[in-house]
Tab-separated table of C-alpha atoms in Angstrom:
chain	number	residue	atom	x	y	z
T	70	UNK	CA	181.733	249.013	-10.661
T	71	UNK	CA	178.525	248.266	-9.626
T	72	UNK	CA	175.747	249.680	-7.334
T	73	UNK	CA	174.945	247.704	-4.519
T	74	UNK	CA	170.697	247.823	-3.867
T	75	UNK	CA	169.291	246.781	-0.795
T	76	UNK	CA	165.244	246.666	-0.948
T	77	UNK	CA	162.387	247.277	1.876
T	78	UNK	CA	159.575	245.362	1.022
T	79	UNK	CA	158.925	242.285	-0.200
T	80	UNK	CA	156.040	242.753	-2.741
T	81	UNK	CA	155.133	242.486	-6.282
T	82	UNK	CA	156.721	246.165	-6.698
T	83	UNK	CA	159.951	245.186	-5.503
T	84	UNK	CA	159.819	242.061	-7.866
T	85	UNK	CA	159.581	244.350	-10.414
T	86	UNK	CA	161.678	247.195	-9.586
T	87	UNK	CA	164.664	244.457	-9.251
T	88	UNK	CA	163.645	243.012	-12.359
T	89	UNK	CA	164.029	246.104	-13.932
T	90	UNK	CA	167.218	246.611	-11.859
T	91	UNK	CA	168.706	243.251	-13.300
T	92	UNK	CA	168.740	244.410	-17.269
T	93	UNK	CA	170.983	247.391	-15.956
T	94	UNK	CA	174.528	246.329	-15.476
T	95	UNK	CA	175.510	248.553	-13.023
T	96	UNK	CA	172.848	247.030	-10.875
T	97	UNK	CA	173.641	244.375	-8.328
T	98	UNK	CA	170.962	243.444	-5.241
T	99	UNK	CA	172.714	242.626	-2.068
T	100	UNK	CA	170.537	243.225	0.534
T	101	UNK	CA	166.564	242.350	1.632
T	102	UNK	CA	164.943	244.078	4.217
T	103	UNK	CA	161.663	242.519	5.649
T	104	UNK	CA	159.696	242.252	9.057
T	105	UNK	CA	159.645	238.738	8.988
T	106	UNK	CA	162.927	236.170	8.184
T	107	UNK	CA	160.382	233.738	6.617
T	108	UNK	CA	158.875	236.295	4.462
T	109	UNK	CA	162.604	237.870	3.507
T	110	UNK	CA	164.062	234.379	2.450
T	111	UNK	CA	160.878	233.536	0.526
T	112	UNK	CA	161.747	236.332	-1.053
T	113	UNK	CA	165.198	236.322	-1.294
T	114	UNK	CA	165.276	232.585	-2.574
T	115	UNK	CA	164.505	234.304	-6.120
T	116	UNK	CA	167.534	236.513	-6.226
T	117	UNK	CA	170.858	234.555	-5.536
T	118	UNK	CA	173.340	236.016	-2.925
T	119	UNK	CA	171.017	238.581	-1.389
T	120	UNK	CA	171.486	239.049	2.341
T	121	UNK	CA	168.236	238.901	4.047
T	122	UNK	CA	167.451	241.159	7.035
T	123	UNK	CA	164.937	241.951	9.982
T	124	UNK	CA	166.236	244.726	11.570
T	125	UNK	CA	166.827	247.830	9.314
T	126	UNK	CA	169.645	249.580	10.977
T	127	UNK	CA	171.824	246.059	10.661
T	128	UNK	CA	171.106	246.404	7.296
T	129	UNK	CA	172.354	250.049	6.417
T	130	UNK	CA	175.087	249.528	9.055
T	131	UNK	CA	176.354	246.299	7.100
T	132	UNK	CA	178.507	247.330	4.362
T	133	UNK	CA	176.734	245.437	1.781
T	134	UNK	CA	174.633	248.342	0.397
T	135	UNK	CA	175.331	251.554	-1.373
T	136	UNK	CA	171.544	252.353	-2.336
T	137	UNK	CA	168.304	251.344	-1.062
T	138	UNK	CA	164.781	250.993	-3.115
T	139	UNK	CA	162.014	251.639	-0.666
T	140	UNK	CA	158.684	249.956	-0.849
T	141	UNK	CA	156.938	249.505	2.559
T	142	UNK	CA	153.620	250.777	3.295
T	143	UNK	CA	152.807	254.649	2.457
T	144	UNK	CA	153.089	255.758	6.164
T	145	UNK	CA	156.617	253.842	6.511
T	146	UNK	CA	158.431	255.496	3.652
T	147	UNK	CA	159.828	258.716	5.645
T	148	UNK	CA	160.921	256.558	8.534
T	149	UNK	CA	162.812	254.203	6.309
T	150	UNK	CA	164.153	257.048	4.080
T	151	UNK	CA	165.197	258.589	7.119
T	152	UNK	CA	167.135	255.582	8.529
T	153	UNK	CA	168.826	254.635	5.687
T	154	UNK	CA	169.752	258.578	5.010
T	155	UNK	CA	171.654	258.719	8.238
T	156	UNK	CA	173.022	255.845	7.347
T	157	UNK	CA	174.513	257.648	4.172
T	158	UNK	CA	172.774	255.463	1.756
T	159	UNK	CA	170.813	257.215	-1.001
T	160	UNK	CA	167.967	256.326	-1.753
T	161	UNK	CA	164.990	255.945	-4.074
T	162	UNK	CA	161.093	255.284	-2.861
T	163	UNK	CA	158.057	254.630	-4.116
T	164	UNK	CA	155.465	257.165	-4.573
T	165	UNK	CA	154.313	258.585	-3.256
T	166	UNK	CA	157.087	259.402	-1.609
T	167	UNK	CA	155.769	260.108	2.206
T	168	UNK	CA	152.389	260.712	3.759
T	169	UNK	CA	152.235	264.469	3.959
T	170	UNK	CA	154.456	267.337	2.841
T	171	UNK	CA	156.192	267.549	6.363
T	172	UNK	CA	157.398	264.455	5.925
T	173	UNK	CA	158.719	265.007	2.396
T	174	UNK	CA	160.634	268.077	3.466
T	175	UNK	CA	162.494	265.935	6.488
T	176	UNK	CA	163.485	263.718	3.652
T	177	UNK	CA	164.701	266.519	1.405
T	178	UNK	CA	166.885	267.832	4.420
T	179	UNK	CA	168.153	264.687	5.654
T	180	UNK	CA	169.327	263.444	1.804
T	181	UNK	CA	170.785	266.873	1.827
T	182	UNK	CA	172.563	266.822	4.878
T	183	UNK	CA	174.070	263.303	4.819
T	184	UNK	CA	175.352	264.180	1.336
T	185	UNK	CA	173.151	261.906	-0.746
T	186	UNK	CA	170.857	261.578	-3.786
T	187	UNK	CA	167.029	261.237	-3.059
T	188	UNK	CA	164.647	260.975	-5.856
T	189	UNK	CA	161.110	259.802	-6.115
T	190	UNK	CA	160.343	257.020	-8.257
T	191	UNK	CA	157.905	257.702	-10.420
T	192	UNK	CA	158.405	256.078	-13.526
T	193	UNK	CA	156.359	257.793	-16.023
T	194	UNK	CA	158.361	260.607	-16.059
T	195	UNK	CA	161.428	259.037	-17.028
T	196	UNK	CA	159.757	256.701	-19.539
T	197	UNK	CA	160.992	257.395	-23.618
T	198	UNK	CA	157.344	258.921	-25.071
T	199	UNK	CA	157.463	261.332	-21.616
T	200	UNK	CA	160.599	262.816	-23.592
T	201	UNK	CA	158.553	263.075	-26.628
T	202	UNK	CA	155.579	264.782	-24.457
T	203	UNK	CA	157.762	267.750	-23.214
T	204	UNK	CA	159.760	267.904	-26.959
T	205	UNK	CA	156.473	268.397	-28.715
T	206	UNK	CA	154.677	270.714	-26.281
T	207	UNK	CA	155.435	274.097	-28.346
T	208	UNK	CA	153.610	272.716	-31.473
T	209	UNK	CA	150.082	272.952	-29.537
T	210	UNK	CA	150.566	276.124	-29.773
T	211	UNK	CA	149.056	278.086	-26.188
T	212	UNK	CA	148.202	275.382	-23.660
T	213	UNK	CA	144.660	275.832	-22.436
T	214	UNK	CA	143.963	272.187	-20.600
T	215	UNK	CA	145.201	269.138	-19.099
T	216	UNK	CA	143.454	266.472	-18.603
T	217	UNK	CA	144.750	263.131	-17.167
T	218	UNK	CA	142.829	260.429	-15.702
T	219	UNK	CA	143.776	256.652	-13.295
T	220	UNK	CA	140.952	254.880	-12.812
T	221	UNK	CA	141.083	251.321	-12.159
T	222	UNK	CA	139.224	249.045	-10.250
T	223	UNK	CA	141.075	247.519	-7.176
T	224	UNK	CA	141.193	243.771	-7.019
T	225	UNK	CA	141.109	244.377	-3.116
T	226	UNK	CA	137.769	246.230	-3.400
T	227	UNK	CA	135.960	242.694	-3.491
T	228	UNK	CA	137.268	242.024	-0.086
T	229	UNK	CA	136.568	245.527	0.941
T	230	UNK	CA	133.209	244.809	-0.044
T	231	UNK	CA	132.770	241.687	1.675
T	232	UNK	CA	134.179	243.125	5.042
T	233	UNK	CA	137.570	242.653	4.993
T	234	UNK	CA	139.455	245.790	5.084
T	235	UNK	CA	142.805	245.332	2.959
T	236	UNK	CA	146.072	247.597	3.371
T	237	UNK	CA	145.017	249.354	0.336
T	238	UNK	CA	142.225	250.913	1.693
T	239	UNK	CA	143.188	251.272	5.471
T	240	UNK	CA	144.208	254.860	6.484
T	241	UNK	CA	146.890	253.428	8.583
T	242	UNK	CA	148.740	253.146	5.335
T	243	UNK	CA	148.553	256.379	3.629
T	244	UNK	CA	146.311	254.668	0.886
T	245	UNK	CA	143.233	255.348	-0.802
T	246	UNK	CA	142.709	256.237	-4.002
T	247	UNK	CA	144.388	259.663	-4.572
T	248	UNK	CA	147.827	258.680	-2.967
T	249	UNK	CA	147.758	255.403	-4.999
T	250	UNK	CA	146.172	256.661	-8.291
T	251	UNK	CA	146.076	260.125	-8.629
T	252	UNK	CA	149.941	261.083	-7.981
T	253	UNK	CA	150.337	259.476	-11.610
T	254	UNK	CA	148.336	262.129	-12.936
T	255	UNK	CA	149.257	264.924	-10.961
T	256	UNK	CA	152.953	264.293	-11.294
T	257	UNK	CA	153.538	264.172	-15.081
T	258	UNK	CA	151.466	267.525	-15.100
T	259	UNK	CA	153.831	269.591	-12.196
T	260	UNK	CA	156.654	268.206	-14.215
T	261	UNK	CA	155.568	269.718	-17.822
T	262	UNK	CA	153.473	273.041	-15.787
T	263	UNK	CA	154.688	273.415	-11.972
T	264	UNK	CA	152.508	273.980	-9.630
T	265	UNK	CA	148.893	274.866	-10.232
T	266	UNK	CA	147.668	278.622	-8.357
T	267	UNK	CA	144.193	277.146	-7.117
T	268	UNK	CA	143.182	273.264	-6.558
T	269	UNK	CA	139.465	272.332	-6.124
T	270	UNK	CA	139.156	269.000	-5.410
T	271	UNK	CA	135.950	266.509	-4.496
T	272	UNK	CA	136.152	263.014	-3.639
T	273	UNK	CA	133.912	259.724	-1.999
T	274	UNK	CA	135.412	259.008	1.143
T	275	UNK	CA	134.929	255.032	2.147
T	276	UNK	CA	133.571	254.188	5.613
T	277	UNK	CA	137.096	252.753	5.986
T	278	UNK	CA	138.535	256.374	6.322
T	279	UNK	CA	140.277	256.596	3.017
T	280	UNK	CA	138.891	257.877	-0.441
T	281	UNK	CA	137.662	255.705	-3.405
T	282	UNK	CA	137.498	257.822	-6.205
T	283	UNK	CA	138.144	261.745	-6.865
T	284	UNK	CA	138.751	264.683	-9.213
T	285	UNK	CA	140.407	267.608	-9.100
T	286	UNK	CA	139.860	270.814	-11.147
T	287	UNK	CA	143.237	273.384	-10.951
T	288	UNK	CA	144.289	276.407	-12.057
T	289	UNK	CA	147.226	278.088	-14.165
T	290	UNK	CA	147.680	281.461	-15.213
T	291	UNK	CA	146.407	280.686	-19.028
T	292	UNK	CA	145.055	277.160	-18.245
T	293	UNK	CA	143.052	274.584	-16.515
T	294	UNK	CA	143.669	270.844	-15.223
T	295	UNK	CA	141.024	268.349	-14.559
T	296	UNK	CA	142.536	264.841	-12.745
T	297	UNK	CA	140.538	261.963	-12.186
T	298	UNK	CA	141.252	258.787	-10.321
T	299	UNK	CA	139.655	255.804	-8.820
T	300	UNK	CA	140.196	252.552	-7.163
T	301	UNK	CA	136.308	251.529	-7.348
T	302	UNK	CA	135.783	252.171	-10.918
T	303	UNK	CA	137.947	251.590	-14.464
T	304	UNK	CA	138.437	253.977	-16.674
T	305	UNK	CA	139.473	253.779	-20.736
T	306	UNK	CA	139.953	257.659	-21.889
T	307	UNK	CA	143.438	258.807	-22.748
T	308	UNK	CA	145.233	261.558	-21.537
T	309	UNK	CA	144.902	264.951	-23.294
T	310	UNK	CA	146.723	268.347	-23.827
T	311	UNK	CA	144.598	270.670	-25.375
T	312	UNK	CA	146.269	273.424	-26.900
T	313	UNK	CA	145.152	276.457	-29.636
T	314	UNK	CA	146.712	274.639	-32.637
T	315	UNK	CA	146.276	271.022	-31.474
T	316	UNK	CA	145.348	268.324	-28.943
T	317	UNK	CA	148.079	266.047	-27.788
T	318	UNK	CA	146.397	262.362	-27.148
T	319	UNK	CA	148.606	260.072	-24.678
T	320	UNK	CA	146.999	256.619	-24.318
T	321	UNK	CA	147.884	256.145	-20.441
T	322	UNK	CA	149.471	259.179	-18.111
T	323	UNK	CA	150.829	256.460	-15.680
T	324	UNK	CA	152.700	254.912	-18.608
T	325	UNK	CA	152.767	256.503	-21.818
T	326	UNK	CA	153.504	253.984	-24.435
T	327	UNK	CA	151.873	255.953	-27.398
T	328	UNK	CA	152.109	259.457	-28.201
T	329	UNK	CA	150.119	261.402	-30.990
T	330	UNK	CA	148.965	265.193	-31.920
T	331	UNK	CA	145.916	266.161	-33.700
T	332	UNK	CA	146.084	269.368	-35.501
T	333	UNK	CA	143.077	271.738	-35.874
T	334	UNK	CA	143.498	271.534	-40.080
T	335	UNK	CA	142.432	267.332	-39.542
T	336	UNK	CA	145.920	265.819	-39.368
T	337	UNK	CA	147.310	263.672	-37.273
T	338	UNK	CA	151.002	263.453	-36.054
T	339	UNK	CA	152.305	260.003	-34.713
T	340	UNK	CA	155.127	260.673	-32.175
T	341	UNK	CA	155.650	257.394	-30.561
T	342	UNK	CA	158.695	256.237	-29.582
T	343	UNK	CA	159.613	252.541	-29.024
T	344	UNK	CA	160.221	250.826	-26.036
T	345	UNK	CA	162.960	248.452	-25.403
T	346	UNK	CA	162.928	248.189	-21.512
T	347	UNK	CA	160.242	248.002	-19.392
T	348	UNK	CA	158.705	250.481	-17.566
T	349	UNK	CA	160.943	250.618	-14.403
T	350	UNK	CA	164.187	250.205	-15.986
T	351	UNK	CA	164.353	253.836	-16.851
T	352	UNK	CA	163.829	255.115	-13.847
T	353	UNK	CA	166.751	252.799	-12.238
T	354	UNK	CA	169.182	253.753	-15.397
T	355	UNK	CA	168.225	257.578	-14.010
T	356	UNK	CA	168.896	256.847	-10.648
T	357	UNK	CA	172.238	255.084	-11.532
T	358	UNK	CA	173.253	257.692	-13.810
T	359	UNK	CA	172.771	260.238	-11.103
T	360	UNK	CA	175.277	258.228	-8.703
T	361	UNK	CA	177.703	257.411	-10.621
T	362	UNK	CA	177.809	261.247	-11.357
T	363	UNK	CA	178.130	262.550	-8.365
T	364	UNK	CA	174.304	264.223	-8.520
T	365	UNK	CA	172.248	264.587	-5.519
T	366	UNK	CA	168.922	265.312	-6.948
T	367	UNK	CA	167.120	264.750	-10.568
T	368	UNK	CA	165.981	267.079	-12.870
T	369	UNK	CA	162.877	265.795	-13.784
T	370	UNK	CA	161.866	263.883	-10.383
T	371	UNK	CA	162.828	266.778	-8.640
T	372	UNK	CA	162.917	267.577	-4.928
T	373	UNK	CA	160.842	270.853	-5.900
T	374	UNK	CA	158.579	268.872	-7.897
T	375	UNK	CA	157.877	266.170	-5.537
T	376	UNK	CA	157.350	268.831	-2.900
T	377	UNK	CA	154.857	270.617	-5.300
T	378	UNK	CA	152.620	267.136	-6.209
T	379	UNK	CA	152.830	266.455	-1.847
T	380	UNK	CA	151.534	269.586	-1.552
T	381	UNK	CA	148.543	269.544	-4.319
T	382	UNK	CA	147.894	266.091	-3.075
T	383	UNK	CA	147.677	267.725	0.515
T	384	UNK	CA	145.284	270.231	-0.256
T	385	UNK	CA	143.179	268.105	-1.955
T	386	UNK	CA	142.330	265.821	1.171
T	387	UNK	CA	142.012	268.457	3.068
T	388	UNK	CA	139.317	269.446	1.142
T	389	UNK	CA	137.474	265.874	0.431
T	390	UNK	CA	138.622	265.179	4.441
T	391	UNK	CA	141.011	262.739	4.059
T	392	UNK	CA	143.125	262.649	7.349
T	393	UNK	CA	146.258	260.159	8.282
T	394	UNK	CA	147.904	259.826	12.006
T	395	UNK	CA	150.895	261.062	10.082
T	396	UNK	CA	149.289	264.434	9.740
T	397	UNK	CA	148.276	265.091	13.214
């Protein structure tokens, strides 16, 4: 049997999500959500036999879908989790998952009491060399730092520049630069560490109302975390764990395709895994996986840990004074 996907959203996401979808067997799209019917069958056109929709609650009501891949705007995601939910559909979204930790939690209760699986897609986590990252940990030896950094320069900040204010950085959205960028960091490091104790976090907030750029320094029992992210500014330095007996080098945190340790002694231990899919397919086969087993929540993409990144990533615009309507 197959699973049956509807998708909200009709952007290059989705494209790639179903892409991703299509090398997995089990995967069938049946359904497209979108605002407009022009926009939906443009859309649609690429993917024979989807049903194309305007009005959400037709589509979870139709019998045509068992799951549903959320990408709308930020600041949409909860009230289309939500919908589809009650609907008994699970569901998957896009990180980050909702606009504040509030939110989150409704989502977490909903999924839990309509009897269905939730999970946030992030897809580092569930990519091959993040496997390799948590197998490897012990030989560092005591962990003393993590350091992770997503800095890349927005193709929307020209217009932003020039005056026009883009969804990317309008507040209406739930965007800017930490939400965007700086869950990729912060969510590979709650899933090897939990929760930091303390988060310290500074940022440049854009006349628009949401932040460009930002770091964040946090605190463990026996270590430290520095994140830094940016949607005005690029970026080339890997990812680090620093340990006592070694430094782990990842080339990118928000998809590690290359994994090595340097020892204190001078060598150098390649841990690399290859690829065969693409980044999103593993996160799909997960989410599959977890249906067709009867599981309600993932291990790694965990409600708790999703709850734990909302809530770091809350704190931290509190403290740079980054505000949404959503939080009000």
């Amino acid at each position: 049997m197959t699973i049956r996907f509807g998708v909200i959203g009709t952007n290059w996401i989705t494209d790639r999500f179903i892409q991703a979808g299509l090398e997995n067997e089990e995967f069938i799209l049946t359904a497209v959500y979108s605002r407009t019917e022009e926009k939906g069958r443009d859309f649609a056109a690429k993917y024979a036999g989807a049903s194309i929709y305007t009005n959400l609650e037709k589509m979870v009501a139709s019998g045509e879908v068992d799951a549903v891949y959320i990408a709308s705007p930020n600041s949409m995601h909860a009230e289309h989790a939500l919908v589809c939910m009650n609907h008994g559909k699970h569901v998957i979204c896009e990180k980050p998952a909702a606009s504040n930790s509030a939110e989150l939690r409704a989502m977490i209760e909903a999924a839990r009491d309509n009897d269905v699986l939730f999970m946030e897609a992030m897809k580092s986590t569930f990519m091959p060399n993040f496997g390799v990252i948590q197998d490897n940990l012990y030989k560092l030896g005591q962990v003393r730092r993590y350091f992770a950094g997503y800095c890349q320069y927005s193709s929307r900040y020209d217009a932003y520049r020039q005056g026009t204010v883009l969804n990317a950085f309008n507040p209406a959205f739930s965007n800017g630069s930490l939400m965007d960028l700086g869950i990729y960091c912060l969510y590979p490091m709650v899933a090897l560490f939990g929760k930091p104790e303390s988060v310290r976090a500074v940022g440049l907030m854009l006349a628009s109302g949401v932040d460009g750029e930002g770091s964040i320094v946090m605190r463990y029992p026996d270590m430290d975390a520095v994140v830094m992210h940016s949607k005005i500014a690029d970026s080339y330095l890997p990812a680090e764990i620093q340990g006592e007996n070694g430094t782990m080098v990842i080339d990118k945190i928000n998809q590690p395709y290359q994994v090595k340790i340097h020892y204190r002694d001078g060598t150098v231990e390649e841990l690399t895994l290859p690829q065969v899919f693409e980044p999103m397919y593993y996160e799909v086969e997960e989410f599959i996986r977890l249906i067709r087993s009867g599981q309600r929540e993932s291990s790694v993409n965990s409600h708790a840990n999703s709850l734990a990144v909302a809530e770091v990533m809350e704190e931290a615009r509190a403290q740079i004074g980054l505000r949404y309507a959503s939080d009000l």
